Tab-separated table of C-alpha atoms in Angstrom:
chain	number	residue	atom	x	y	z
A	1	MET	CA	8.776	-14.290	-25.908
A	2	ILE	CA	8.498	-14.413	-22.127
A	3	ASP	CA	11.456	-12.043	-21.837
A	4	ILE	CA	9.634	-9.429	-23.906
A	5	ALA	CA	6.517	-9.769	-21.700
A	6	GLY	CA	8.616	-9.268	-18.569
A	7	ILE	CA	10.380	-6.220	-19.941
A	8	ILE	CA	7.034	-4.674	-20.983
A	9	ILE	CA	5.656	-5.182	-17.448
A	10	ILE	CA	8.771	-3.537	-15.957
A	11	CYS	CA	8.457	-0.631	-18.435
A	12	VAL	CA	4.837	-0.008	-17.381
A	13	GLY	CA	5.880	-0.079	-13.722
A	14	VAL	CA	8.709	2.406	-14.236
A	15	ALA	CA	6.397	4.705	-16.211
A	16	PHE	CA	3.887	4.712	-13.341
A	17	ASP	CA	6.702	5.488	-10.895
A	18	LEU	CA	7.687	8.493	-13.012
A	19	PHE	CA	4.056	9.710	-13.206
A	20	GLY	CA	3.749	9.449	-9.428
A	21	CYS	CA	6.857	11.566	-8.921
A	22	ILE	CA	5.647	14.166	-11.455
A	23	GLY	CA	2.424	14.287	-9.434
A	24	LEU	CA	4.495	14.833	-6.294
A	25	ILE	CA	5.976	17.925	-7.954
A	26	ARG	CA	2.905	19.387	-9.682
A	27	LEU	CA	-0.061	18.955	-7.322
A	28	PRO	CA	-0.890	21.793	-4.917
A	29	ASP	CA	-1.190	20.463	-1.344
A	30	VAL	CA	0.027	17.586	0.795
A	31	TYR	CA	-3.125	15.416	0.582
A	32	ASN	CA	-3.249	15.506	-3.221
A	33	ARG	CA	0.458	14.771	-3.431
A	34	LEU	CA	0.102	11.856	-1.029
A	35	GLN	CA	-2.757	10.463	-3.076
A	36	ALA	CA	-1.026	10.583	-6.472
A	37	ALA	CA	2.347	9.427	-5.193
A	38	THR	CA	1.057	6.523	-3.083
A	39	LYS	CA	-1.183	5.026	-5.765
A	40	CYS	CA	1.248	5.294	-8.649
A	41	VAL	CA	4.421	4.324	-6.820
A	42	THR	CA	2.827	1.334	-5.058
A	43	LEU	CA	1.477	-0.230	-8.232
A	44	GLY	CA	4.596	0.746	-10.175
A	45	THR	CA	6.922	-1.004	-7.745
A	46	CYS	CA	4.626	-4.046	-7.666
A	47	GLY	CA	4.846	-4.090	-11.465
A	48	ILE	CA	8.651	-4.024	-11.346
A	49	MET	CA	8.661	-6.931	-8.870
A	50	PHE	CA	6.235	-8.986	-10.980
A	51	GLY	CA	8.264	-8.275	-14.115
A	52	ILE	CA	11.421	-9.528	-12.428
A	53	PHE	CA	9.552	-12.685	-11.368
A	54	VAL	CA	8.497	-13.235	-15.002
A	55	LEU	CA	12.035	-12.640	-16.267
A	56	SER	CA	13.944	-14.792	-13.800
A	57	GLY	CA	11.455	-17.630	-13.161
A	58	PHE	CA	11.399	-19.905	-10.121
A	59	ASN	CA	14.779	-19.204	-8.592
A	60	SER	CA	15.611	-17.307	-5.423
A	61	LEU	CA	15.411	-13.853	-7.043
A	62	GLY	CA	11.983	-14.502	-8.575
A	63	ILE	CA	10.389	-16.071	-5.486
A	64	LYS	CA	11.637	-13.326	-3.177
A	65	SER	CA	10.427	-10.564	-5.469
A	66	LEU	CA	7.029	-12.294	-5.539
A	67	ILE	CA	7.014	-12.282	-1.703
A	68	CYS	CA	7.722	-8.531	-1.748
A	69	ILE	CA	4.418	-7.745	-3.544
A	70	PRO	CA	1.914	-8.450	-0.687
A	71	PHE	CA	4.186	-6.682	1.808
A	72	ILE	CA	4.301	-3.532	-0.340
A	73	LEU	CA	0.532	-3.670	-0.882
A	74	LEU	CA	-0.051	-3.956	2.884
A	75	THR	CA	2.455	-1.431	4.212
A	76	SER	CA	2.334	1.430	1.716
A	77	PRO	CA	-1.388	2.423	2.004
A	78	THR	CA	-1.157	2.103	5.790
A	79	ALA	CA	1.766	4.523	5.880
A	80	ALA	CA	-0.163	6.933	3.630
A	81	HIS	CA	-3.186	6.742	5.953
A	82	ALA	CA	-1.030	7.494	9.010
A	83	LEU	CA	0.695	10.402	7.249
A	84	ALA	CA	-2.596	11.965	6.109
A	85	ARG	CA	-4.030	11.802	9.633
A	86	GLY	CA	-0.803	13.117	11.138
A	87	ALA	CA	-0.674	16.009	8.674
A	88	TYR	CA	-4.266	17.006	9.475
A	89	ILE	CA	-3.708	16.939	13.228
A	90	PHE	CA	-0.372	18.768	12.786
A	91	GLY	CA	-2.362	21.628	11.269
A	92	VAL	CA	-1.790	21.561	7.508
A	93	ARG	CA	-4.799	23.268	5.858
A	94	LEU	CA	-6.476	21.959	2.727
A	95	TRP	CA	-5.861	23.700	-0.607
A	96	ASP	CA	-7.576	27.107	-1.019
A	97	LYS	CA	-9.872	25.918	-3.818
A	98	SER	CA	-11.059	22.801	-1.953
A	99	ARG	CA	-14.786	22.170	-2.047
A	100	MET	CA	-15.584	20.997	1.482
A	101	ASP	CA	-14.062	19.749	4.726
A	102	GLU	CA	-16.329	17.488	6.765
A	103	TYR	CA	-13.522	16.320	9.014
A	104	LYS	CA	-13.097	19.662	10.764
A	105	ALA	CA	-16.351	19.306	12.729
A	106	ASN	CA	-15.281	15.926	14.070
A	107	LYS	CA	-11.823	16.765	15.356
B	1	MET	CA	17.346	-2.194	-18.679
B	2	ILE	CA	19.928	0.545	-18.036
B	3	ILE	CA	17.511	3.150	-19.431
B	4	LEU	CA	14.798	1.984	-16.987
B	5	LEU	CA	17.274	2.347	-14.122
B	6	VAL	CA	18.114	5.887	-15.282
B	7	ILE	CA	14.396	6.822	-15.384
B	8	LEU	CA	13.948	5.469	-11.842
B	9	ILE	CA	16.880	7.527	-10.604
B	10	ILE	CA	15.417	10.644	-12.281
B	11	SER	CA	12.199	10.009	-10.312
B	12	CYS	CA	14.302	9.711	-7.145
B	13	PHE	CA	15.726	13.170	-7.868
B	14	LEU	CA	12.203	14.565	-8.356
B	15	CYS	CA	11.387	13.218	-4.869
B	16	LEU	CA	14.536	14.798	-3.469
B	17	TYR	CA	13.526	18.139	-4.990
B	18	ARG	CA	10.201	17.962	-3.149
B	19	ALA	CA	11.937	16.907	0.062
B	20	GLY	CA	14.263	19.879	-0.126
B	21	LYS	CA	11.719	22.499	-1.151
B	22	GLY	CA	8.487	21.281	0.523
B	23	PRO	CA	6.801	24.181	2.313
B	24	THR	CA	5.639	22.153	5.355
B	25	VAL	CA	7.081	19.279	7.378
B	26	PRO	CA	4.541	16.629	6.172
B	27	ASP	CA	5.494	17.397	2.560
B	28	ARG	CA	9.057	16.415	3.243
B	29	MET	CA	7.951	13.254	5.050
B	30	VAL	CA	5.753	12.180	2.147
B	31	ALA	CA	8.686	12.657	-0.222
B	32	ILE	CA	11.003	10.566	1.977
B	33	ASP	CA	8.398	7.788	2.267
B	34	ILE	CA	7.973	7.641	-1.513
B	35	LEU	CA	11.767	7.696	-1.942
B	36	GLY	CA	11.968	4.541	0.184
B	37	ILE	CA	9.538	2.638	-2.043
B	38	LEU	CA	11.388	3.814	-5.174
B	39	ALA	CA	14.651	2.538	-3.687
B	40	VAL	CA	13.057	-0.913	-3.375
B	41	GLY	CA	12.461	-0.907	-7.133
B	42	VAL	CA	16.015	0.276	-7.809
B	43	CYS	CA	17.418	-2.544	-5.653
B	44	ALA	CA	15.332	-5.168	-7.471
B	45	ILE	CA	16.343	-4.026	-10.967
B	46	LEU	CA	19.982	-3.708	-9.930
B	47	GLY	CA	19.889	-7.252	-8.549
B	48	TYR	CA	18.542	-8.565	-11.850
B	49	ILE	CA	21.080	-6.691	-14.006
B	50	LEU	CA	24.125	-7.684	-11.950
B	51	ASN	CA	22.682	-11.179	-11.244
B	52	LEU	CA	23.386	-10.747	-7.514
B	53	HIS	CA	20.542	-12.384	-5.592
B	54	PHE	CA	21.148	-10.752	-2.230
B	55	PHE	CA	19.966	-7.354	-3.516
B	56	ILE	CA	16.351	-8.489	-3.192
B	57	ASP	CA	16.971	-9.179	0.520
B	58	ILE	CA	18.019	-5.549	0.902
B	59	ALA	CA	14.791	-4.525	-0.838
B	60	LEU	CA	12.686	-6.710	1.473
B	61	ALA	CA	14.327	-5.208	4.554
B	62	TRP	CA	13.984	-1.668	3.182
B	63	ILE	CA	10.187	-2.055	2.883
B	64	PHE	CA	9.829	-2.690	6.626
B	65	ILE	CA	12.380	-0.100	7.726
B	66	GLY	CA	10.617	2.548	5.651
B	67	PHE	CA	7.211	1.516	6.992
B	68	ILE	CA	8.251	1.619	10.640
B	69	GLY	CA	10.048	4.930	10.190
B	70	THR	CA	7.024	6.519	8.532
B	71	ILE	CA	4.645	5.274	11.221
B	72	ALA	CA	6.905	6.632	13.977
B	73	LEU	CA	7.206	10.036	12.284
B	74	ALA	CA	3.434	10.195	11.715
B	75	LYS	CA	2.860	9.560	15.426
B	76	TYR	CA	5.342	12.304	16.204
B	77	LEU	CA	3.335	14.651	13.958
B	78	GLU	CA	0.154	13.831	15.845
B	79	GLY	CA	1.876	14.860	19.050
B	80	ARG	CA	1.468	11.501	20.785
B	81	SER	CA	4.072	9.331	22.464
B	82	LEU	CA	5.130	6.063	20.867
B	83	ASN	CA	3.546	3.717	23.396
B	84	ASP	CA	-0.186	4.267	22.928
C	1	MET	CA	-3.566	-25.506	17.703
C	2	ARG	CA	-3.138	-21.813	16.923
C	3	LYS	CA	0.543	-21.972	17.765
C	4	SER	CA	1.177	-24.988	15.536
C	5	VAL	CA	-0.547	-23.315	12.542
C	6	LEU	CA	1.490	-20.145	13.112
C	7	PHE	CA	4.632	-22.282	13.373
C	8	ILE	CA	3.927	-23.949	10.013
C	9	VAL	CA	3.190	-20.618	8.295
C	10	THR	CA	6.318	-18.886	9.584
C	11	PHE	CA	8.493	-21.916	8.808
C	12	ILE	CA	7.283	-22.042	5.186
C	13	LEU	CA	7.932	-18.299	4.896
C	14	TRP	CA	11.445	-18.818	6.277
C	15	LEU	CA	12.160	-21.610	3.785
C	16	LEU	CA	10.988	-19.417	0.902
C	17	LEU	CA	13.088	-16.490	2.114
C	18	THR	CA	16.345	-18.398	2.539
C	19	PHE	CA	15.627	-20.683	-0.472
C	20	THR	CA	18.018	-23.426	0.499
C	21	LEU	CA	17.753	-26.772	2.309
C	22	HIS	CA	21.113	-26.637	4.072
C	23	ILE	CA	20.878	-28.174	7.547
C	24	GLN	CA	22.067	-25.084	9.436
C	25	PHE	CA	19.445	-22.839	7.828
C	26	VAL	CA	16.690	-25.366	8.561
C	27	ILE	CA	17.688	-25.652	12.254
C	28	THR	CA	17.811	-21.867	12.627
C	29	GLY	CA	14.402	-21.636	10.981
C	30	VAL	CA	12.883	-24.179	13.364
C	31	ILE	CA	14.218	-22.295	16.405
C	32	VAL	CA	13.046	-18.872	15.178
C	33	SER	CA	9.609	-20.181	14.143
C	34	LEU	CA	9.108	-21.869	17.531
C	35	LEU	CA	10.014	-18.635	19.313
C	36	THR	CA	7.613	-16.630	17.137
C	37	ALA	CA	4.814	-19.156	17.606
C	38	PHE	CA	5.125	-19.132	21.392
C	39	LEU	CA	5.386	-15.363	21.681
C	40	PHE	CA	2.689	-14.302	19.216
C	41	GLY	CA	0.388	-17.324	18.973
C	42	ASN	CA	-2.255	-15.756	21.178
C	43	MET	CA	-2.924	-12.841	18.872
C	44	PHE	CA	-2.924	-14.815	15.613
C	45	VAL	CA	-6.590	-15.645	14.882
C	46	LYS	CA	-9.444	-14.595	17.160
C	47	ASN	CA	-12.316	-16.701	15.878
C	48	TRP	CA	-11.142	-20.132	14.913
C	49	ASN	CA	-14.102	-21.697	13.068
C	50	LYS	CA	-14.043	-19.011	10.354
C	51	VAL	CA	-10.731	-20.279	9.022
C	52	PHE	CA	-12.019	-23.576	7.655
C	53	GLN	CA	-14.968	-22.271	5.604
C	54	ILE	CA	-14.046	-22.657	1.939
C	55	LYS	CA	-16.625	-20.060	0.837
C	56	ARG	CA	-14.607	-17.257	2.413
C	57	TYR	CA	-11.549	-18.084	0.283
C	58	LEU	CA	-13.620	-18.017	-2.925
C	59	TRP	CA	-14.940	-14.581	-1.964
C	60	PHE	CA	-11.347	-13.544	-1.253
C	61	LEU	CA	-10.316	-14.510	-4.794
C	62	TRP	CA	-13.205	-12.446	-6.184
C	63	TYR	CA	-12.101	-9.541	-3.963
C	64	LEU	CA	-8.554	-9.788	-5.349
C	65	ILE	CA	-9.817	-9.598	-8.944
C	66	ILE	CA	-11.921	-6.491	-8.182
C	67	PHE	CA	-9.041	-4.922	-6.217
C	68	ILE	CA	-6.503	-5.322	-9.044
C	69	TRP	CA	-8.975	-3.940	-11.603
C	70	GLU	CA	-9.704	-0.866	-9.433
C	71	CYS	CA	-5.971	-0.398	-8.847
C	72	LEU	CA	-5.237	-0.268	-12.580
C	73	LYS	CA	-8.139	2.149	-13.133
C	74	ALA	CA	-6.823	4.360	-10.313
C	75	ASN	CA	-3.372	4.549	-11.837
C	76	PHE	CA	-4.607	5.598	-15.269
C	77	ASP	CA	-6.862	8.148	-13.567
C	78	VAL	CA	-3.948	9.666	-11.639
C	79	ALA	CA	-1.729	9.663	-14.740
C	80	TYR	CA	-4.442	11.545	-16.668
C	81	ARG	CA	-4.866	14.147	-13.929
C	82	VAL	CA	-1.144	14.686	-13.461
C	83	LEU	CA	-0.239	14.996	-17.152
C	84	HIS	CA	-3.211	17.242	-18.058
C	85	PRO	CA	-1.896	20.822	-18.345
C	86	ALA	CA	-4.786	22.415	-16.427
C	87	LEU	CA	-4.801	19.998	-13.413
C	88	PRO	CA	-8.519	19.001	-13.362
C	89	ILE	CA	-8.922	18.519	-9.581
C	90	LYS	CA	-11.647	19.565	-7.111
C	91	PRO	CA	-10.403	18.172	-3.776
C	92	GLY	CA	-12.207	17.930	-0.446
C	93	ILE	CA	-12.840	15.662	2.557
C	94	VAL	CA	-16.179	13.806	2.679
C	95	LYS	CA	-17.556	11.232	5.097
C	96	ALA	CA	-19.410	7.941	4.711
C	97	LYS	CA	-20.894	5.278	6.960
C	98	VAL	CA	-19.085	2.008	7.759
C	99	SER	CA	-20.851	-1.025	9.201
C	100	LEU	CA	-17.912	-3.457	9.519
C	101	LYS	CA	-16.997	-4.425	13.080
C	102	THR	CA	-13.757	-6.478	13.161
C	103	ASP	CA	-10.414	-4.707	13.145
C	104	ILE	CA	-8.834	-6.549	10.225
C	105	ALA	CA	-11.839	-5.939	7.980
C	106	ARG	CA	-11.730	-2.206	8.732
C	107	THR	CA	-7.994	-2.080	8.055
C	108	ILE	CA	-8.351	-3.806	4.699
C	109	LEU	CA	-11.326	-1.560	3.833
C	110	ALA	CA	-9.214	1.547	4.498
C	111	ASN	CA	-6.341	0.154	2.425
C	112	SER	CA	-8.681	-0.680	-0.461
C	113	ILE	CA	-10.195	2.812	-0.380
C	114	THR	CA	-6.693	4.269	-0.578
C	115	MET	CA	-5.977	2.246	-3.714
C	116	THR	CA	-9.268	3.006	-5.554
C	117	PRO	CA	-9.525	5.889	-8.069
C	118	GLY	CA	-9.278	9.358	-6.573
C	119	THR	CA	-9.824	8.531	-2.887
C	120	LEU	CA	-7.601	8.444	0.230
C	121	SER	CA	-8.894	7.379	3.646
C	122	VAL	CA	-7.938	9.871	6.365
C	123	ASP	CA	-9.552	8.554	9.549
C	124	ILE	CA	-12.028	5.991	10.908
C	125	THR	CA	-13.982	6.947	14.025
C	126	GLY	CA	-16.680	4.564	15.213
C	127	GLU	CA	-19.261	4.438	12.433
C	128	HIS	CA	-17.818	7.017	10.010
C	129	ILE	CA	-14.898	6.972	7.617
C	130	PHE	CA	-13.423	10.244	6.357
C	131	ILE	CA	-12.248	10.204	2.754
C	132	HIS	CA	-10.129	12.752	0.904
C	133	TRP	CA	-11.568	12.822	-2.620
C	134	ILE	CA	-9.589	14.388	-5.454
C	135	CYS	CA	-12.543	15.220	-7.725
C	136	ILE	CA	-15.867	15.645	-5.925
C	137	LYS	CA	-19.051	15.020	-7.914
C	138	ASP	CA	-21.471	17.809	-7.043
C	139	GLU	CA	-24.805	16.135	-7.769
C	140	ASN	CA	-25.997	13.400	-5.368
C	141	LEU	CA	-23.110	13.843	-2.956
C	142	GLU	CA	-24.379	11.459	-0.235
C	143	VAL	CA	-25.112	8.641	-2.671
C	144	SER	CA	-21.796	8.855	-4.478
C	145	CYS	CA	-19.850	9.005	-1.184
C	146	GLN	CA	-21.599	5.862	-0.010
C	147	GLU	CA	-20.849	4.111	-3.308
C	148	ILE	CA	-17.086	4.308	-2.621
C	149	VAL	CA	-17.486	2.306	0.583
C	150	ASP	CA	-20.222	-0.076	-0.578
C	151	LYS	CA	-18.133	-1.384	-3.468
C	152	PHE	CA	-15.855	-3.256	-1.053
C	153	GLU	CA	-17.945	-3.457	2.094
C	154	ASN	CA	-20.299	-6.212	0.901
C	155	ILE	CA	-17.434	-8.492	-0.140
C	156	LEU	CA	-15.377	-7.816	3.001
C	157	ALA	CA	-18.391	-8.564	5.209
C	158	ARG	CA	-18.720	-11.942	3.482
C	159	ILE	CA	-15.008	-12.684	3.975
C	160	PHE	CA	-14.403	-11.609	7.565
C	161	GLU	CA	-17.766	-11.496	9.401
């Protein structure tokens, strides 16, 4: 029973990883790609880690994969934030059909 | 479990496609950053399948190496030095 | 006081990471934790009396529940947008006001905004936060921009300030 629950959680995580990478291919500019990829891949990898904790229980593999979750949740959005800011200052323009850009006045 | 691993590796190849093609430099960096987090998942699943517990240590180290590398490259993009 | 709390936290983390009670691992852990505590104890916690208020931890649990719920919603939102054949996106950068003061609260606010549906924080300068929004609502722009921030700001102000 608990094995099936763990495998379902890992399946959901892997599916979100795949959706994030499809978003990385399909979306038009770097900010949209960053957004889709960061959200989906972060939660997908956290799902894989939690599924492995459910499958293997309280041994060294399970506890360490549980420790990985807060580190991923802290580091991955911070890296995305730094990359978005760096890309804007580097000079990457927004997509042609973007609605507005209120950051340009403040730079 | 093997099928899940194959799907993860297909997503890794999608990232590599973006890293090779990406029109600007930040595109490639985003793809490499995402590739690092995917590799963490691959390491964890591989460790469970083979029942080798040290694979999760590699995953834990990979998180921080990827984070520090991305932060350093983002600072390089902003045109600042590393010590401010 | 600060250094001893940091020592205990890092030592527990070390024991969980090695996951053994062999004597050589324990001795190494004590040495490394002492070194960490003496080097970084000064920048651990700024305001000490906030740590022992139990109300802040209850608010933190409530924040975690809201954060996980928003995270799941964000993922289904992104999956819908990516798999839709016509790519229903209207991107743009908007700005909103922030009233949090401490550094850690602002960091966690920016991280939470990155994980909520359709938004990515680009920069924080003084009182304003700049948000890249994947699908801008055209009516009531100011109000809906402020709603993104307000969802987390009230809880984070109760936890950290």
